[in-house]
Coordinates of C-alpha atoms in Angstrom, one line a residue:
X12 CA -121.1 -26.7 164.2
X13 CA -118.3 -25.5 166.4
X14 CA -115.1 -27.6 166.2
X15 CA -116.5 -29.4 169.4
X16 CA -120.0 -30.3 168.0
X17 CA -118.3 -31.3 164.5
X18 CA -115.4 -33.5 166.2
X19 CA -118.2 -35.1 168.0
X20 CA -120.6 -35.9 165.2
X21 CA -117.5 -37.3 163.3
X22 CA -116.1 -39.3 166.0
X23 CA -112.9 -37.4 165.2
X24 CA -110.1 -34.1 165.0
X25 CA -111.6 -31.0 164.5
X26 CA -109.3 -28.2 165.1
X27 CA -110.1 -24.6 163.9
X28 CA -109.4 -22.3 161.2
X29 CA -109.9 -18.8 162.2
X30 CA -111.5 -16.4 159.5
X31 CA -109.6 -13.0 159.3
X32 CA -112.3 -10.4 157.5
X33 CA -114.9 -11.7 160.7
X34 CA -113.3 -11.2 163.2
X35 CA -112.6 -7.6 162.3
X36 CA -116.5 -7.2 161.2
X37 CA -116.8 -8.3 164.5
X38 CA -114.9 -5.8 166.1
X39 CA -115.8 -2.8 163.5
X40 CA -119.5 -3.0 165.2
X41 CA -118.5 -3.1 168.8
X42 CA -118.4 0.7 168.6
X43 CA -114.4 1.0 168.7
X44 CA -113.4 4.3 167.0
X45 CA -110.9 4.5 164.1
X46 CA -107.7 4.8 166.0
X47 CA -108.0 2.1 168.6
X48 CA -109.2 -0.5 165.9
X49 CA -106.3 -1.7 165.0
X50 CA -105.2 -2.7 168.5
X51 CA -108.5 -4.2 169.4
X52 CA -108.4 -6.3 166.3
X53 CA -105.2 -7.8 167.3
X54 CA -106.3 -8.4 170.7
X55 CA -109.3 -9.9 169.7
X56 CA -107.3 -12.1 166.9
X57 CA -104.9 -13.2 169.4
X58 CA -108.0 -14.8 171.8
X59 CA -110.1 -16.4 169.3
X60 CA -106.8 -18.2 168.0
X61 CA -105.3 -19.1 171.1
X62 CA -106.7 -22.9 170.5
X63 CA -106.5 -22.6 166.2
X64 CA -104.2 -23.9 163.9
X65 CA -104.7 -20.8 161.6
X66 CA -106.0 -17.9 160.3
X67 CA -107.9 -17.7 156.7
X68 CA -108.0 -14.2 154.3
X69 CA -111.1 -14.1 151.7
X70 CA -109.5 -11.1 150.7
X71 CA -109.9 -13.0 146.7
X72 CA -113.4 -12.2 147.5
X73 CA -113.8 -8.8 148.7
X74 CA -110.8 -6.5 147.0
X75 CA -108.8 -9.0 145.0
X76 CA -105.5 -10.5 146.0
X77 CA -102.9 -7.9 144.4
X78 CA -102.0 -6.6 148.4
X79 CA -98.9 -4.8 148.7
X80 CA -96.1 -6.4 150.0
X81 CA -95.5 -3.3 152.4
X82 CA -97.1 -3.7 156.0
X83 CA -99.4 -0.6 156.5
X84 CA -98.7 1.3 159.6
X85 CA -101.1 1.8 162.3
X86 CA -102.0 5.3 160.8
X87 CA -103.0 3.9 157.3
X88 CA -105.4 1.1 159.2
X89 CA -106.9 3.9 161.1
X90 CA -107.7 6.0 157.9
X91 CA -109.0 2.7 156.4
X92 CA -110.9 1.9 159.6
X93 CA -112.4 5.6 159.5
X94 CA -113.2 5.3 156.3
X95 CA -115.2 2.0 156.7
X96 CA -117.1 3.2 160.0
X97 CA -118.4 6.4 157.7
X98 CA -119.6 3.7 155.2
X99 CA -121.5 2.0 158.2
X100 CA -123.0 5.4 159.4
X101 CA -124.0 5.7 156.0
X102 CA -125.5 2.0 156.1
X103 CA -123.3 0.0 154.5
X104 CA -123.6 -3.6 155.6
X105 CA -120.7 -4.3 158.2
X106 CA -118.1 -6.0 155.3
X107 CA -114.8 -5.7 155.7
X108 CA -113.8 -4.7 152.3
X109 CA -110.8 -2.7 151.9
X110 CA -107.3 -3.8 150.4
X111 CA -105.5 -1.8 153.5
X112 CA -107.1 -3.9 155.6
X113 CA -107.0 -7.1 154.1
X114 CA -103.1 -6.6 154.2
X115 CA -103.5 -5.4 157.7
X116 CA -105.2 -8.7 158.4
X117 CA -102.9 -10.9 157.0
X118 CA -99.9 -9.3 158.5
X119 CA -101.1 -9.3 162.2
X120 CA -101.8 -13.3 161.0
X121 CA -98.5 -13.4 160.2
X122 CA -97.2 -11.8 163.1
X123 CA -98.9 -14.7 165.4
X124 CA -96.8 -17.4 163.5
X125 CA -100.1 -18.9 162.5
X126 CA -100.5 -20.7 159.1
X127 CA -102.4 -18.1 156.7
X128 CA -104.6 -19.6 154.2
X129 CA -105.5 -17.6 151.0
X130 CA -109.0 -18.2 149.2
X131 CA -107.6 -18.5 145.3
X132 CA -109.4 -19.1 142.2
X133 CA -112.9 -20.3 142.1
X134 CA -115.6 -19.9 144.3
X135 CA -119.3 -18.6 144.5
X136 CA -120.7 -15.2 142.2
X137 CA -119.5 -13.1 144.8
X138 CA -115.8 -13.0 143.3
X139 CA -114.2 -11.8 140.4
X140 CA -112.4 -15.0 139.5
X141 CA -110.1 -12.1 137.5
X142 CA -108.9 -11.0 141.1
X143 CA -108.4 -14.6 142.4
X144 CA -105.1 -15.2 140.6
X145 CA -102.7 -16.5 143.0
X146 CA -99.5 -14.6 141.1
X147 CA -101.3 -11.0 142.4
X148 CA -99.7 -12.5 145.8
X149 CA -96.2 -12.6 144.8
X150 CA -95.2 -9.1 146.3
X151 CA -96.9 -10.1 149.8
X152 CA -95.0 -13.9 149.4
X153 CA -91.4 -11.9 149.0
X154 CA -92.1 -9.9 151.9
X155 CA -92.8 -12.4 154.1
X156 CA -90.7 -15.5 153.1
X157 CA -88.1 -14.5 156.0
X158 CA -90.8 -15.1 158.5
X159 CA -91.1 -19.0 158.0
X160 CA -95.0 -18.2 158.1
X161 CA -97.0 -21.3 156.0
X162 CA -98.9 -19.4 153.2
X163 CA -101.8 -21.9 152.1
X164 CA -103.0 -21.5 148.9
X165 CA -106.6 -23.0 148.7
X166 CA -108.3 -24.6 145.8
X167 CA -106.7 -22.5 142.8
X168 CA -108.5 -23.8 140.4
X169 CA -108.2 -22.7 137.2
X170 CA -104.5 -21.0 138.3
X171 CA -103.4 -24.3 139.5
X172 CA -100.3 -24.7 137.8
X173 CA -99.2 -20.8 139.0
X174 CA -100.4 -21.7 142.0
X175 CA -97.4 -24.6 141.9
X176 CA -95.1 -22.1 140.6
X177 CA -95.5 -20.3 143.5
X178 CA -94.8 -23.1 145.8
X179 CA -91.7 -24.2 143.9
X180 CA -89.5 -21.1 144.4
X181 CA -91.4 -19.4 148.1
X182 CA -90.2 -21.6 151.0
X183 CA -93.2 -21.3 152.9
X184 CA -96.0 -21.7 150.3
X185 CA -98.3 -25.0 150.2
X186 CA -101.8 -25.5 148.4
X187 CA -104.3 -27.5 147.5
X188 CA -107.1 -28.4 145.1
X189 CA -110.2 -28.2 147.7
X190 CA -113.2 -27.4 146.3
X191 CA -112.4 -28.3 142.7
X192 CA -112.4 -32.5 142.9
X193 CA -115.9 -32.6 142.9
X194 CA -117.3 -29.7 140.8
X195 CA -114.3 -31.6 138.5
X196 CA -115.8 -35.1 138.3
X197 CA -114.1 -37.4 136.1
X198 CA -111.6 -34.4 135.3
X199 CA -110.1 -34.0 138.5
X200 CA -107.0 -36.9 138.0
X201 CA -105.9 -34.6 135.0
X202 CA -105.8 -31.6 137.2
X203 CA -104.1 -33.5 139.9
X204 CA -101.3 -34.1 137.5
X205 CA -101.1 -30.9 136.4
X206 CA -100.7 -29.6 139.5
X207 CA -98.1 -31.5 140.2
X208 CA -96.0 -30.2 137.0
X209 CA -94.5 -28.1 138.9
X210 CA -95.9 -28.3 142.9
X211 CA -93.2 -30.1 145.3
X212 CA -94.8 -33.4 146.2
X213 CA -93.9 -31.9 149.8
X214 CA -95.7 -28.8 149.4
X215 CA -99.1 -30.2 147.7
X216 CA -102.4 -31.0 150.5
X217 CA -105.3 -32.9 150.1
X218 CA -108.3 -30.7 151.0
X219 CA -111.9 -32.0 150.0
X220 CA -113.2 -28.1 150.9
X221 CA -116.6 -29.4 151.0
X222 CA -119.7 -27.8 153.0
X223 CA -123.2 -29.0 153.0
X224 CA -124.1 -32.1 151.4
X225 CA -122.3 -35.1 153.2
X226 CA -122.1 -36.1 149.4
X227 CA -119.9 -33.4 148.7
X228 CA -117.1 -35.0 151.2
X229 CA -117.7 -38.2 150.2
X230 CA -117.0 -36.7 146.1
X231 CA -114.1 -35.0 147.5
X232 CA -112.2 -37.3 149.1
X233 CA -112.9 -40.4 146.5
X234 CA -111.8 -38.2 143.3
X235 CA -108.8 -36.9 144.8
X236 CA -107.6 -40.5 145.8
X237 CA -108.4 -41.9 142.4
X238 CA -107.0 -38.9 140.6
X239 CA -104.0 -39.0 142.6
X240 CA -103.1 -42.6 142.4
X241 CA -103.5 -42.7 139.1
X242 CA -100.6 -40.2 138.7
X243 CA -98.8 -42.1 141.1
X244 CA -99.4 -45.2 139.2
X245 CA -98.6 -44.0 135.9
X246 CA -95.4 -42.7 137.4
X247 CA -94.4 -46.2 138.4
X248 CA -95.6 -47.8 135.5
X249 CA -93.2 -45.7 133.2
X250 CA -90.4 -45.6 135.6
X251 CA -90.4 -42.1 136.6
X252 CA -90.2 -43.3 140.6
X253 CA -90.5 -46.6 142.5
X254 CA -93.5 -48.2 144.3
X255 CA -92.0 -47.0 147.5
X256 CA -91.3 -43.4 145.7
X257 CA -95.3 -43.4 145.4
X258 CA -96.7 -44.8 148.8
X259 CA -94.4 -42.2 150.7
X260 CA -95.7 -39.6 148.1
X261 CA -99.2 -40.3 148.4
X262 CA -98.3 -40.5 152.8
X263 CA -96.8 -37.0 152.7
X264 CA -100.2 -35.4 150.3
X265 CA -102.6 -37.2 151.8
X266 CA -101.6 -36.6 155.7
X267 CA -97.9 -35.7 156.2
X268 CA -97.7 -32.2 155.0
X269 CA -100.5 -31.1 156.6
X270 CA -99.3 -32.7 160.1
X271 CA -96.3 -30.3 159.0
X272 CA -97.7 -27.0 157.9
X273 CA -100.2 -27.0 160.7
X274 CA -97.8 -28.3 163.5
X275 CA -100.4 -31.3 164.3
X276 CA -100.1 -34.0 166.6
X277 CA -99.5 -37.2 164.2
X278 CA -100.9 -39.0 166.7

């Protein structure tokens, strides 16, 4: 479903979330030669997120997350690009998989002032969950703190607490737990708390990252609010914060700092 068809079968929001490595495998088989693809993937990247609230980089996936916290220059992407169109001549499938361009990606993300979500930690048997390890980032986070750019870390799970490291001391890093509540279960309230060892209460989202099954959003979004209120209860329970200290908590994880990171309309 397009963000249309999905806000209509909800009966809700549905804003989108623009994946990085697609739309340059889009433009890779479009027949652009080496030197004019990086300008034609920023041209295209600027149209297809005229409407979206971000951009996403499954670089975890493909290369691993350790990019360089230097942005390459056109004449690096171009070497990287020739090098992937000889792969395709040779039949390679049309993956974007190359760390230049990963970090090429990200950065022309960045340069839109878009929010640029990370895939980190586990996923399906297509990554190295060796190479998902949100503390490869932390060149790329120093280089771009000074743009004010929201770096979402998604699901982390198991470098959760790094993860919350990360989002302590870089301004403009936030995560989530997505995707981990409900292949979690009962476990999930434990990693909640853990997460929030050391994660800013006003840095942490809730994310169900669920796809397919409607069961999986229902899982999702029930074991994160149990998981999470527990924490907040036990907080209040041994004095740590007040009732109020927990409802505006629970506001800013469970809506407010996503209204924030992404700009949204509260409304």
């Amino acid at each position: 479903l397009d963000p249309t068809e999905m806000a209509a079968t909800v009966d809700g929001v549905s804003l989108e979330v623009v994946r990085l490595e697609q739309v340059a495998e889009q433009v890779i088989g479009e027949g652009v030669d080496a030197s004019g693809f990086a300008a034609a993937v920023r041209e295209r990247l600027a149209q297809r997120t005229a409407n979206a609230v971000g951009v996403k980089s499954i670089a975890a996936y493909r290369t691993g997350l350790e990019l360089p916290g230097e942005q390459p220059t056109d004449a690096e992407v171009s070497t990287a690009a020739g090098r992937w169109l000889a792969a395709l001549d040779a039949g390679a499938p049309p993956r974007c998989q190359d760390r230049v361009l990963h970090s090429f990606l990200v950065w022309a993300g960045i340069e839109l002032g878009k929010p640029v979500q990370f895939h980190v930690g586990l996923g399906d048997s297509d990554t190295d969950l060796r190479d998902g390890n949100p503390l490869l980032l932390t060149p790329l986070l120093r280089a771009t703190q000074s743009r004010g750019v929201p770096i979402m870390l998604l699901h982390n799970y198991p470098f959760h607490r790094y993860a919350g490291y990360l989002a302590q001391v870089f301004s403009h890093v936030f995560l989530d737990l997505g995707l981990a509540t409900h292949n979690l279960g009962a476990s999930s309230g434990r990693v909640i708390e853990e997460l929030l060892e050391l994660a800013p209460f006003g840095k942490v989202l809730f994310s169900s990252d669920a796809f397919g099954l409607p069961e999986l959003y229902h899982l999702g979004t029930l074991l994160f609010r149990r998981g999470l209120a527990g924490v907040l209860r036990n907080g209040v329970v041994d004095g740590s914060w007040t009732e109020l200290d927990a409802e505006r908590t629970a506001g800013m994880i469970l809506a407010g700092n996503a209204i924030r990171a992404y700009r949204l309309d509260p409304a």
